[in-house]
CSV table of C-alpha atoms and ligand atoms in Angstrom, one decimal:
chain,number,residue,atom,x,y,z
A,272,MET,CA,8.6,-5.4,-15.3
A,273,THR,CA,7.2,-8.8,-16.0
A,274,ARG,CA,3.5,-8.4,-16.5
A,275,SER,CA,1.2,-11.1,-17.8
A,276,ASP,CA,-2.5,-11.9,-18.0
A,277,THR,CA,-2.1,-14.7,-15.5
A,278,ASN,CA,-3.6,-14.1,-12.1
A,279,ALA,CA,-1.2,-14.9,-9.3
A,280,VAL,CA,-4.1,-14.6,-6.8
A,281,GLU,CA,-7.8,-15.4,-7.4
A,282,VAL,CA,-10.4,-14.8,-4.8
A,283,ARG,CA,-14.1,-15.7,-5.3
A,284,GLY,CA,-16.9,-15.1,-2.9
A,285,LEU,CA,-14.7,-15.3,0.2
A,286,VAL,CA,-16.6,-15.2,3.5
A,287,LYS,CA,-15.3,-15.2,7.0
A,288,HIS,CA,-17.4,-14.5,10.1
A,289,TYR,CA,-16.2,-13.9,13.6
A,290,GLY,CA,-19.4,-14.5,15.6
A,291,ALA,CA,-21.8,-11.9,14.4
A,292,THR,CA,-19.1,-9.9,12.6
A,293,LYS,CA,-18.9,-10.4,8.9
A,294,ALA,CA,-15.1,-9.7,8.5
A,295,LEU,CA,-15.3,-10.9,4.8
A,296,ASP,CA,-18.8,-10.9,3.2
A,297,GLY,CA,-18.2,-12.3,-0.2
A,298,VAL,CA,-15.0,-10.8,-1.6
A,299,ASP,CA,-13.9,-11.2,-5.2
A,300,LEU,CA,-10.5,-10.1,-6.4
A,301,ASP,CA,-7.6,-10.9,-8.7
A,302,VAL,CA,-4.0,-9.9,-8.6
A,303,ARG,CA,-2.3,-10.2,-12.0
A,304,GLU,CA,1.2,-11.7,-12.0
A,305,GLY,CA,3.9,-9.1,-11.7
A,306,THR,CA,1.6,-6.3,-10.5
A,307,VAL,CA,0.7,-4.7,-7.3
A,308,LEU,CA,-3.0,-4.8,-6.2
A,309,GLY,CA,-3.8,-2.2,-3.6
A,310,VAL,CA,-6.5,-3.2,-1.2
A,311,LEU,CA,-7.8,0.0,0.2
A,312,GLY,CA,-10.0,0.2,3.2
A,313,PRO,CA,-10.5,1.8,6.6
A,314,ASN,CA,-9.8,0.1,9.9
A,315,GLY,CA,-12.0,-2.9,10.4
A,316,ALA,CA,-12.8,-3.3,6.6
A,317,GLY,CA,-11.5,-6.9,6.6
A,318,LYS,CA,-8.0,-6.3,5.1
A,319,THR,CA,-6.0,-8.3,7.6
A,320,THR,CA,-8.7,-11.1,7.6
A,321,LEU,CA,-8.2,-11.3,3.8
A,322,VAL,CA,-4.4,-11.5,4.1
A,323,ARG,CA,-4.8,-14.2,6.8
A,324,CYS,CA,-7.1,-16.3,4.7
A,325,LEU,CA,-4.7,-16.0,1.7
A,326,SER,CA,-1.8,-17.0,4.0
A,327,THR,CA,-3.7,-20.1,5.3
A,328,LEU,CA,-3.6,-18.7,8.9
A,329,VAL,CA,-7.4,-18.4,8.9
A,330,VAL,CA,-9.8,-20.9,7.2
A,331,PRO,CA,-12.6,-19.1,5.3
A,332,ASP,CA,-16.2,-20.1,5.9
A,333,ALA,CA,-17.2,-20.0,2.2
A,334,GLY,CA,-15.8,-19.1,-1.2
A,335,THR,CA,-12.5,-20.0,-2.8
A,336,ALA,CA,-9.0,-18.6,-3.1
A,337,THR,CA,-6.0,-19.7,-5.0
A,338,VAL,CA,-2.4,-18.4,-4.9
A,339,ALA,CA,-0.1,-19.4,-7.7
A,340,GLY,CA,-2.7,-22.0,-8.5
A,341,TYR,CA,-2.7,-23.5,-5.0
A,342,ASP,CA,-6.0,-23.7,-3.1
A,343,VAL,CA,-5.8,-22.0,0.4
A,344,VAL,CA,-7.8,-24.8,2.0
A,345,ARG,CA,-6.8,-27.9,0.1
A,346,GLN,CA,-3.1,-27.1,-0.6
A,347,PRO,CA,-1.9,-25.0,2.3
A,348,ARG,CA,1.6,-26.4,2.4
A,349,GLN,CA,2.5,-25.8,-1.2
A,350,LEU,CA,0.8,-22.4,-1.0
A,351,ARG,CA,2.8,-21.3,2.1
A,352,ARG,CA,6.0,-22.0,0.1
A,353,THR,CA,5.1,-19.5,-2.6
A,354,ILE,CA,4.2,-16.5,-0.3
A,355,GLY,CA,5.9,-13.9,1.8
A,356,LEU,CA,4.1,-11.9,4.5
A,357,THR,CA,4.8,-8.6,6.2
A,358,GLY,CA,2.3,-7.5,8.8
A,359,GLN,CA,1.4,-4.2,10.2
A,360,TYR,CA,3.3,-5.0,13.3
A,361,ALA,CA,6.9,-6.1,13.0
A,362,SER,CA,7.3,-9.8,13.4
A,363,VAL,CA,11.0,-9.9,14.1
A,364,ASP,CA,12.4,-11.3,17.4
A,365,GLU,CA,13.8,-8.2,19.1
A,366,LYS,CA,16.2,-10.1,21.3
A,367,LEU,CA,18.0,-11.5,18.2
A,368,SER,CA,20.2,-9.5,15.9
A,369,GLY,CA,19.1,-8.7,12.4
A,370,TRP,CA,21.4,-11.4,11.0
A,371,GLU,CA,20.1,-14.0,13.5
A,372,ASN,CA,16.5,-13.2,12.7
A,373,LEU,CA,17.1,-13.8,9.0
A,374,TYR,CA,19.2,-16.9,9.5
A,375,MET,CA,16.6,-18.5,11.8
A,376,ILE,CA,13.8,-17.8,9.2
A,377,GLY,CA,16.0,-19.4,6.5
A,378,ARG,CA,16.5,-22.5,8.6
A,379,LEU,CA,12.7,-22.6,9.3
A,380,LEU,CA,12.2,-22.6,5.5
A,381,ASP,CA,14.5,-25.7,5.3
A,382,LEU,CA,17.5,-24.0,3.9
A,383,SER,CA,20.9,-25.7,4.7
A,384,ARG,CA,23.1,-23.8,7.2
A,385,LYS,CA,25.3,-22.6,4.4
A,386,ASP,CA,22.4,-21.4,2.3
A,387,ALA,CA,20.6,-19.8,5.2
A,388,ARG,CA,23.9,-17.9,6.1
A,389,ARG,CA,24.3,-16.7,2.5
A,390,ARG,CA,20.7,-15.7,2.1
A,391,ALA,CA,20.8,-13.7,5.4
A,392,ASP,CA,23.9,-11.9,4.2
A,393,GLU,CA,22.3,-11.1,0.8
A,394,MET,CA,19.1,-9.8,2.3
A,395,LEU,CA,20.9,-7.6,4.8
A,396,GLU,CA,22.9,-6.1,2.0
A,397,ARG,CA,19.9,-5.6,-0.2
A,398,PHE,CA,18.0,-3.8,2.6
A,399,SER,CA,21.0,-1.7,3.7
A,400,LEU,CA,21.3,-3.4,7.0
A,401,THR,CA,24.7,-4.9,6.7
A,402,GLU,CA,26.3,-2.4,9.2
A,403,ALA,CA,23.6,-3.2,11.8
A,404,ALA,CA,23.6,-6.9,11.1
A,405,ARG,CA,25.0,-8.0,14.5
A,406,ARG,CA,23.1,-5.5,16.7
A,407,PRO,CA,20.0,-6.7,18.5
A,408,ALA,CA,16.8,-5.6,16.7
A,409,THR,CA,15.8,-3.7,19.9
A,410,GLN,CA,18.3,-1.1,18.9
A,411,TYR,CA,16.9,-0.7,15.4
A,412,SER,CA,14.9,2.4,14.4
A,413,GLY,CA,11.3,1.9,13.2
A,414,GLY,CA,12.4,2.1,9.6
A,415,MET,CA,15.2,-0.4,10.1
A,416,ARG,CA,12.8,-2.8,11.7
A,417,ARG,CA,10.3,-2.5,8.9
A,418,ARG,CA,13.2,-3.1,6.4
A,419,LEU,CA,14.2,-6.2,8.4
A,420,ASP,CA,10.6,-7.3,8.3
A,421,LEU,CA,10.6,-6.9,4.5
A,422,ALA,CA,13.9,-8.8,4.3
A,423,ALA,CA,12.5,-11.6,6.4
A,424,SER,CA,9.5,-12.0,4.1
A,425,MET,CA,11.8,-12.2,1.1
A,426,ILE,CA,14.2,-14.9,2.5
A,427,GLY,CA,12.3,-17.7,0.8
A,428,ARG,CA,12.1,-15.9,-2.6
A,429,PRO,CA,8.3,-15.7,-2.6
A,430,ALA,CA,6.5,-15.4,-5.9
A,431,VAL,CA,3.7,-13.6,-4.1
A,432,LEU,CA,4.2,-11.1,-1.3
A,433,TYR,CA,1.5,-9.8,1.0
A,434,LEU,CA,2.2,-6.4,2.6
A,435,ASP,CA,-0.4,-5.6,5.3
A,436,GLU,CA,-0.4,-1.9,5.9
A,437,PRO,CA,3.4,-1.8,5.6
A,438,THR,CA,3.7,1.9,6.4
A,439,THR,CA,1.0,2.5,9.0
A,440,GLY,CA,2.5,4.4,11.9
A,441,LEU,CA,5.8,5.2,10.0
A,442,ASP,CA,7.1,8.8,9.6
A,443,PRO,CA,7.1,10.1,6.0
A,444,ARG,CA,10.9,9.5,5.4
A,445,THR,CA,10.7,5.9,6.5
A,446,ARG,CA,7.5,5.4,4.6
A,447,ASN,CA,9.3,6.6,1.4
A,448,GLU,CA,12.1,4.1,2.1
A,449,VAL,CA,9.6,1.3,2.3
A,450,TRP,CA,7.9,2.5,-0.9
A,451,ASP,CA,11.3,2.5,-2.7
A,452,GLU,CA,11.9,-1.1,-1.6
A,453,VAL,CA,8.5,-2.3,-2.7
A,454,GLN,CA,8.9,-0.6,-6.1
A,455,ARG,CA,12.3,-2.4,-6.4
A,456,MET,CA,10.8,-5.8,-5.6
A,457,VAL,CA,8.1,-5.3,-8.2
A,458,ALA,CA,10.6,-4.2,-10.8
A,459,GLU,CA,12.3,-7.5,-10.1
A,460,GLY,CA,9.2,-9.4,-10.9
A,461,ALA,CA,7.3,-9.9,-7.5
A,462,THR,CA,3.6,-10.0,-7.4
A,463,VAL,CA,2.3,-7.9,-4.4
A,464,LEU,CA,-1.0,-7.7,-2.6
A,465,LEU,CA,-0.7,-4.5,-0.6
A,466,THR,CA,-3.3,-3.4,2.0
A,467,THR,CA,-3.4,0.3,3.0
A,468,GLN,CA,-5.6,3.0,4.5
A,469,TYR,CA,-3.8,5.7,2.5
A,470,MET,CA,-4.9,6.9,-0.9
A,471,GLU,CA,-1.5,8.3,-1.5
A,472,GLU,CA,0.2,5.0,-0.9
A,473,ALA,CA,-2.1,3.2,-3.2
A,474,GLU,CA,-1.4,5.8,-5.9
A,475,GLN,CA,2.3,5.4,-5.5
A,476,LEU,CA,2.5,1.7,-5.5
A,477,ALA,CA,-0.6,0.0,-7.0
A,478,HIS,CA,-1.4,-0.8,-10.6
A,479,GLU,CA,-5.0,-1.6,-9.7
A,480,LEU,CA,-7.1,-1.0,-6.7
A,481,THR,CA,-9.9,-2.9,-4.9
A,482,VAL,CA,-11.7,-0.7,-2.3
A,483,ILE,CA,-13.3,-2.7,0.5
A,484,ASP,CA,-15.5,-1.7,3.5
A,485,ARG,CA,-17.4,-3.9,6.0
A,486,GLY,CA,-16.0,-7.0,4.3
A,487,ARG,CA,-17.4,-6.1,0.8
A,488,VAL,CA,-15.7,-4.9,-2.3
A,489,ILE,CA,-17.3,-1.5,-3.1
A,490,ALA,CA,-15.1,-0.4,-6.0
A,491,HIS,CA,-12.5,-1.8,-8.3
A,492,GLY,CA,-10.4,-0.3,-11.1
A,493,GLY,CA,-7.1,1.2,-12.2
A,494,VAL,CA,-5.8,3.9,-10.0
A,495,ASP,CA,-6.4,6.5,-12.6
A,496,GLU,CA,-10.0,5.3,-13.2
A,497,LEU,CA,-10.8,5.6,-9.5
A,498,LYS,CA,-9.1,8.9,-9.2
A,499,ALA,CA,-11.2,10.2,-12.1
A,500,ARG,CA,-14.3,9.0,-10.3
A,501,VAL,CA,-13.4,10.8,-7.1
A,502,GLY,CA,-12.0,13.9,-8.7
A,503,GLY,CA,-8.4,13.0,-8.2
A,504,ARG,CA,-5.7,15.4,-7.3
A,505,THR,CA,-6.3,19.2,-7.3
A,506,LEU,CA,-3.9,22.0,-7.6
A,507,GLN,CA,-4.3,24.9,-5.2
A,508,VAL,CA,-2.9,28.3,-6.1
A,509,ARG,CA,-2.8,31.2,-3.8
A,510,PRO,CA,-2.0,34.6,-5.5
A,511,VAL,CA,-0.1,37.3,-3.7
A,512,ASP,CA,-3.1,39.5,-4.4
A,513,PRO,CA,-6.5,37.8,-3.9
A,514,GLY,CA,-8.0,40.4,-6.2
A,515,GLN,CA,-6.3,38.5,-9.1
A,516,LEU,CA,-8.2,35.3,-8.5
A,517,PRO,CA,-10.9,36.0,-11.2
A,518,GLY,CA,-8.3,37.1,-13.7
A,519,MET,CA,-6.3,33.9,-13.1
A,520,ALA,CA,-9.4,31.7,-13.6
A,521,ARG,CA,-10.2,33.6,-16.8
A,522,ALA,CA,-6.6,33.3,-18.1
A,523,LEU,CA,-6.9,29.5,-17.6
A,524,SER,CA,-10.2,29.1,-19.3
A,525,ASP,CA,-9.1,31.2,-22.2
A,526,SER,CA,-5.9,29.1,-22.6
A,527,GLY,CA,-7.8,26.0,-23.7
A,528,LEU,CA,-5.5,23.7,-21.7
A,529,ALA,CA,-7.0,20.3,-20.9
A,530,GLY,CA,-8.9,20.1,-17.6
A,531,VAL,CA,-8.8,23.8,-16.7
A,532,ALA,CA,-12.5,24.3,-17.4
A,533,GLY,CA,-13.1,22.8,-13.9
A,534,ALA,CA,-11.0,25.5,-12.2
A,535,THR,CA,-12.9,27.1,-9.3
A,536,VAL,CA,-12.2,30.2,-7.2
A,537,VAL,CA,-12.9,30.2,-3.5
A,538,PRO,CA,-12.6,33.9,-2.5
A,539,ASP,CA,-13.0,33.2,1.2
A,540,GLU,CA,-9.9,31.0,1.2
A,541,GLY,CA,-8.0,33.2,-1.3
A,542,LEU,CA,-7.5,30.1,-3.4
A,543,LEU,CA,-7.9,28.9,-7.0
A,544,TYR,CA,-8.6,25.1,-7.3
A,545,VAL,CA,-7.7,23.3,-10.6
A,546,PRO,CA,-8.4,19.6,-11.1
A,547,ILE,CA,-5.1,17.9,-12.2
A,548,LEU,CA,-5.3,15.2,-14.9
A,549,SER,CA,-1.6,14.7,-15.4
A,550,ASP,CA,1.8,16.0,-14.2
A,551,GLY,CA,2.3,17.7,-17.6
A,552,GLN,CA,-0.9,19.7,-17.0
A,553,LEU,CA,0.3,20.8,-13.6
A,554,THR,CA,3.4,22.2,-15.1
A,555,ALA,CA,1.5,23.9,-17.9
A,556,VAL,CA,-0.9,25.6,-15.5
A,557,VAL,CA,1.8,26.9,-13.2
A,558,GLY,CA,3.8,28.0,-16.3
A,559,LEU,CA,0.9,29.8,-17.9
A,560,LEU,CA,0.1,31.7,-14.7
A,561,GLY,CA,3.7,32.8,-14.4
A,562,GLU,CA,3.9,33.9,-18.0
A,563,ARG,CA,0.8,36.0,-17.6
A,564,GLY,CA,2.5,37.8,-14.8
A,565,PHE,CA,0.4,36.7,-11.9
A,566,GLY,CA,2.2,36.8,-8.6
A,567,ILE,CA,1.9,33.4,-6.8
A,568,ALA,CA,2.4,33.3,-3.1
A,569,HIS,CA,1.9,29.5,-2.7
A,570,ILE,CA,1.0,26.4,-4.7
A,571,GLY,CA,0.1,23.0,-3.4
A,572,THR,CA,-1.6,19.8,-4.4
A,573,HIS,CA,-4.3,17.9,-2.6
A,574,LEU,CA,-5.1,14.2,-2.9
A,575,PRO,CA,-8.5,13.0,-1.9
A,576,SER,CA,-8.3,11.2,1.5
A,577,LEU,CA,-9.7,7.7,1.9
A,578,ASP,CA,-12.8,9.3,3.4
A,579,GLU,CA,-13.3,11.6,0.4
A,580,VAL,CA,-12.9,8.5,-1.9
A,581,PHE,CA,-15.5,6.6,0.0
A,582,LEU,CA,-17.9,9.5,0.1
A,583,ALA,CA,-17.6,9.9,-3.7
A,584,ILE,CA,-18.0,6.2,-4.4
A,585,THR,CA,-20.8,5.3,-1.9
A,586,GLY,CA,-22.3,8.6,-0.8
A,587,GLU,CA,-21.5,7.3,2.7
A,588,LYS,CA,-18.7,7.9,5.2
A,589,THR,CA,-16.4,4.9,5.9
A,590,SER,CA,-17.6,2.6,8.6
A,591,ALA,CA,-14.6,3.7,10.6
A,592,ALA,CA,-15.4,7.3,10.3
A,593,ALA,CA,-19.1,6.7,10.8
A,594,SER,CA,-18.6,4.7,14.0
A,595,GLY,CA,-15.9,7.1,15.2
A,596,THR,CA,-13.4,4.2,15.6
A,597,ILE,CA,-10.0,5.3,16.9
A,598,PRO,CA,-7.3,4.4,14.3
A,599,GLU,CA,-5.2,1.5,15.5
A,600,GLU,CA,-1.9,3.4,15.5
A,601,VAL,CA,-3.4,6.0,17.9
A,602,ALA,CA,-5.0,3.4,20.1
A,603,ALA,CA,-1.9,1.3,20.3
B,184,ADP,N1,-9.8,-12.8,15.6
B,184,ADP,C1,-10.9,-12.0,15.6
B,184,ADP,N2,-11.9,-12.3,16.4
B,184,ADP,C2,-13.1,-11.5,16.3
B,184,ADP,N3,-13.2,-10.5,15.4
B,184,ADP,C3,-12.2,-10.2,14.6
B,184,ADP,C4,-11.0,-11.0,14.6
B,184,ADP,N4,-10.2,-10.5,13.6
B,184,ADP,C5,-10.9,-9.5,13.1
B,184,ADP,N5,-12.1,-9.3,13.6
B,184,ADP,C6,-13.1,-8.3,13.2
B,184,ADP,O1,-13.3,-8.5,11.8
B,184,ADP,C7,-13.4,-7.2,11.2
B,184,ADP,C8,-12.3,-7.0,10.2
B,184,ADP,O2,-11.1,-6.9,10.8
B,184,ADP,P1,-9.7,-6.8,10.1
B,184,ADP,O3,-9.7,-7.9,9.0
B,184,ADP,O4,-8.6,-6.8,11.1
B,184,ADP,O5,-9.8,-5.4,9.4
B,184,ADP,P2,-8.7,-4.4,8.9
B,184,ADP,O6,-7.4,-5.2,8.8
B,184,ADP,O7,-9.2,-3.9,7.5
B,184,ADP,O8,-8.6,-3.3,9.9
B,184,ADP,C9,-13.4,-6.2,12.3
B,184,ADP,O9,-14.7,-5.8,12.7
B,184,ADP,C10,-12.7,-6.9,13.4
B,184,ADP,O10,-13.0,-6.4,14.7
B,185,MG,MG1,-5.5,-4.8,9.5
């Protein structure tokens, strides 16, 4: 992974109003070259508006933003040449085949016919779409379309890639495929600004996180830092015999393992909760309980939801949860 201290994206005091709506209300953020910044926020937080400003599709009312050193307002043409964009909704032309979509984008990016053909072939291969290359995109599954979308955003070899809720509305298997692709692109040196509503996605993909709500940054930090602030992952253990819960908690606190002091028993649920600080600790806790002869009926882990994260950071529910907004994927 190529990481450096140079910022590929720098945003300062960015403001964008739509009438009375403050979609962006003074946003500051940085994306370091070669890293993934996760922009985490509920529906209506301003994520897409931010991506649109950084893509020159929307002109901000105030503030500044540069991408690869190019100013979004003063150098839109140069800037557009350095970025790739994948939106929440697939932007492929469904009547065309996968190959035709990619070829057309290559031509739009001023590649010669020969180069556009070669690049389309390469990208189809890369995203495992070679077999489906000649079929119209209407016949593609959701996951294939999303991969075609990613391929399209990569045609111009962008230095900086924006992924705006790339997995919203996808089933878990397809979501994992997209995650794998994003991780591969980052391993190959891409800088990524990823927006998401999912804590789990941010944890999987992002090096750093900026949490926004109502157009404002409400928290920023490393994924681990934020997890520590909101309590992070917990392990849930259900013994075969609920009567063993106190004994399990005692065995853990006597063990002196890191983090187990925070273990709590919830008799009504028949569960023991243990805050998890590392994968190693998770293994150690389960191993210890096994060694001590406790019968375990079920173990699971729980990640804080976005709403729990917001509650922990601000003491308030998300604006989406507070106003009862129906999630886009449900409304669509
Ligand atoms: N073109 C637009 N016209 C009017 N209001 C808009 C427009 N685009 C976004 N908004 C409003 O700006 C706010 C932020 O929206 P958006 O950036 O789409 O949030 P997110 O992508 O985080 O869901 C919302 O209140 C939304 O209704
Ligand atoms: Mg959006």
